[in-house]
């Protein structure tokens, strides 16, 4: 694949990642709001699980950001 194609693909990946980050932030805010209300024990456990899921997704997004940065650096060297 030529550099132009790689650059375009990288742009699409960055846009997708930004969308995922925005969506995850919205989910995180909703989960935080749920946690502020009085809940049953079972609901508190569900909220705890949701927070763990958000943390896992945050870590995955951070890894993807790092990969994209490394790809950008590699493409810059090829130019």
JSON list of C-alpha atoms in Angstrom, two decimals, residues 33-71:
[
{"chain": "A", "resi": 33, "resn": "UNK", "atom": "CA", "xyz": [-24.52, 9.57, 37.63]},
{"chain": "A", "resi": 34, "resn": "UNK", "atom": "CA", "xyz": [-26.07, 6.19, 38.43]},
{"chain": "A", "resi": 35, "resn": "UNK", "atom": "CA", "xyz": [-23.60, 5.76, 41.25]},
{"chain": "A", "resi": 36, "resn": "UNK", "atom": "CA", "xyz": [-24.72, 9.02, 42.85]},
{"chain": "A", "resi": 37, "resn": "UNK", "atom": "CA", "xyz": [-28.28, 7.79, 43.33]},
{"chain": "A", "resi": 38, "resn": "UNK", "atom": "CA", "xyz": [-29.43, 5.50, 46.11]},
{"chain": "A", "resi": 39, "resn": "UNK", "atom": "CA", "xyz": [-29.29, 1.94, 44.78]},
{"chain": "A", "resi": 40, "resn": "UNK", "atom": "CA", "xyz": [-29.93, -1.59, 45.93]},
{"chain": "A", "resi": 41, "resn": "UNK", "atom": "CA", "xyz": [-26.96, -3.83, 46.56]},
{"chain": "A", "resi": 42, "resn": "UNK", "atom": "CA", "xyz": [-27.50, -5.66, 43.27]},
{"chain": "A", "resi": 43, "resn": "UNK", "atom": "CA", "xyz": [-27.58, -2.42, 41.31]},
{"chain": "A", "resi": 44, "resn": "UNK", "atom": "CA", "xyz": [-24.40, -1.28, 43.07]},
{"chain": "A", "resi": 45, "resn": "UNK", "atom": "CA", "xyz": [-22.72, -4.49, 41.90]},
{"chain": "A", "resi": 46, "resn": "UNK", "atom": "CA", "xyz": [-23.89, -3.86, 38.34]},
{"chain": "A", "resi": 47, "resn": "UNK", "atom": "CA", "xyz": [-22.55, -0.31, 38.50]},
{"chain": "A", "resi": 48, "resn": "UNK", "atom": "CA", "xyz": [-19.25, -1.64, 39.79]},
{"chain": "A", "resi": 49, "resn": "UNK", "atom": "CA", "xyz": [-19.07, -4.05, 36.85]},
{"chain": "A", "resi": 50, "resn": "UNK", "atom": "CA", "xyz": [-19.87, -1.21, 34.45]},
{"chain": "A", "resi": 51, "resn": "UNK", "atom": "CA", "xyz": [-17.06, 0.86, 35.94]},
{"chain": "A", "resi": 52, "resn": "UNK", "atom": "CA", "xyz": [-14.67, -2.05, 35.41]},
{"chain": "A", "resi": 53, "resn": "UNK", "atom": "CA", "xyz": [-15.82, -2.33, 31.79]},
{"chain": "A", "resi": 54, "resn": "UNK", "atom": "CA", "xyz": [-15.26, 1.40, 31.29]},
{"chain": "A", "resi": 55, "resn": "UNK", "atom": "CA", "xyz": [-11.77, 1.10, 32.77]},
{"chain": "A", "resi": 56, "resn": "UNK", "atom": "CA", "xyz": [-10.98, -1.84, 30.48]},
{"chain": "A", "resi": 57, "resn": "UNK", "atom": "CA", "xyz": [-12.20, 0.08, 27.44]},
{"chain": "A", "resi": 58, "resn": "UNK", "atom": "CA", "xyz": [-10.17, 3.10, 28.51]},
{"chain": "A", "resi": 59, "resn": "UNK", "atom": "CA", "xyz": [-7.05, 0.93, 28.63]},
{"chain": "A", "resi": 60, "resn": "UNK", "atom": "CA", "xyz": [-7.79, -0.53, 25.19]},
{"chain": "A", "resi": 61, "resn": "UNK", "atom": "CA", "xyz": [-8.28, 2.94, 23.73]},
{"chain": "A", "resi": 62, "resn": "UNK", "atom": "CA", "xyz": [-5.00, 4.09, 25.27]},
{"chain": "A", "resi": 63, "resn": "UNK", "atom": "CA", "xyz": [-3.24, 1.13, 23.64]},
{"chain": "A", "resi": 64, "resn": "UNK", "atom": "CA", "xyz": [-4.83, 1.97, 20.31]},
{"chain": "A", "resi": 65, "resn": "UNK", "atom": "CA", "xyz": [-3.75, 5.61, 20.66]},
{"chain": "A", "resi": 66, "resn": "UNK", "atom": "CA", "xyz": [-0.19, 4.45, 21.22]},
{"chain": "A", "resi": 67, "resn": "UNK", "atom": "CA", "xyz": [-0.34, 2.19, 18.16]},
{"chain": "A", "resi": 68, "resn": "UNK", "atom": "CA", "xyz": [-1.67, 5.02, 16.02]},
{"chain": "A", "resi": 69, "resn": "UNK", "atom": "CA", "xyz": [1.10, 7.34, 17.24]},
{"chain": "A", "resi": 70, "resn": "UNK", "atom": "CA", "xyz": [3.70, 4.73, 16.38]},
{"chain": "A", "resi": 71, "resn": "UNK", "atom": "CA", "xyz": [2.18, 4.29, 12.92]}
]
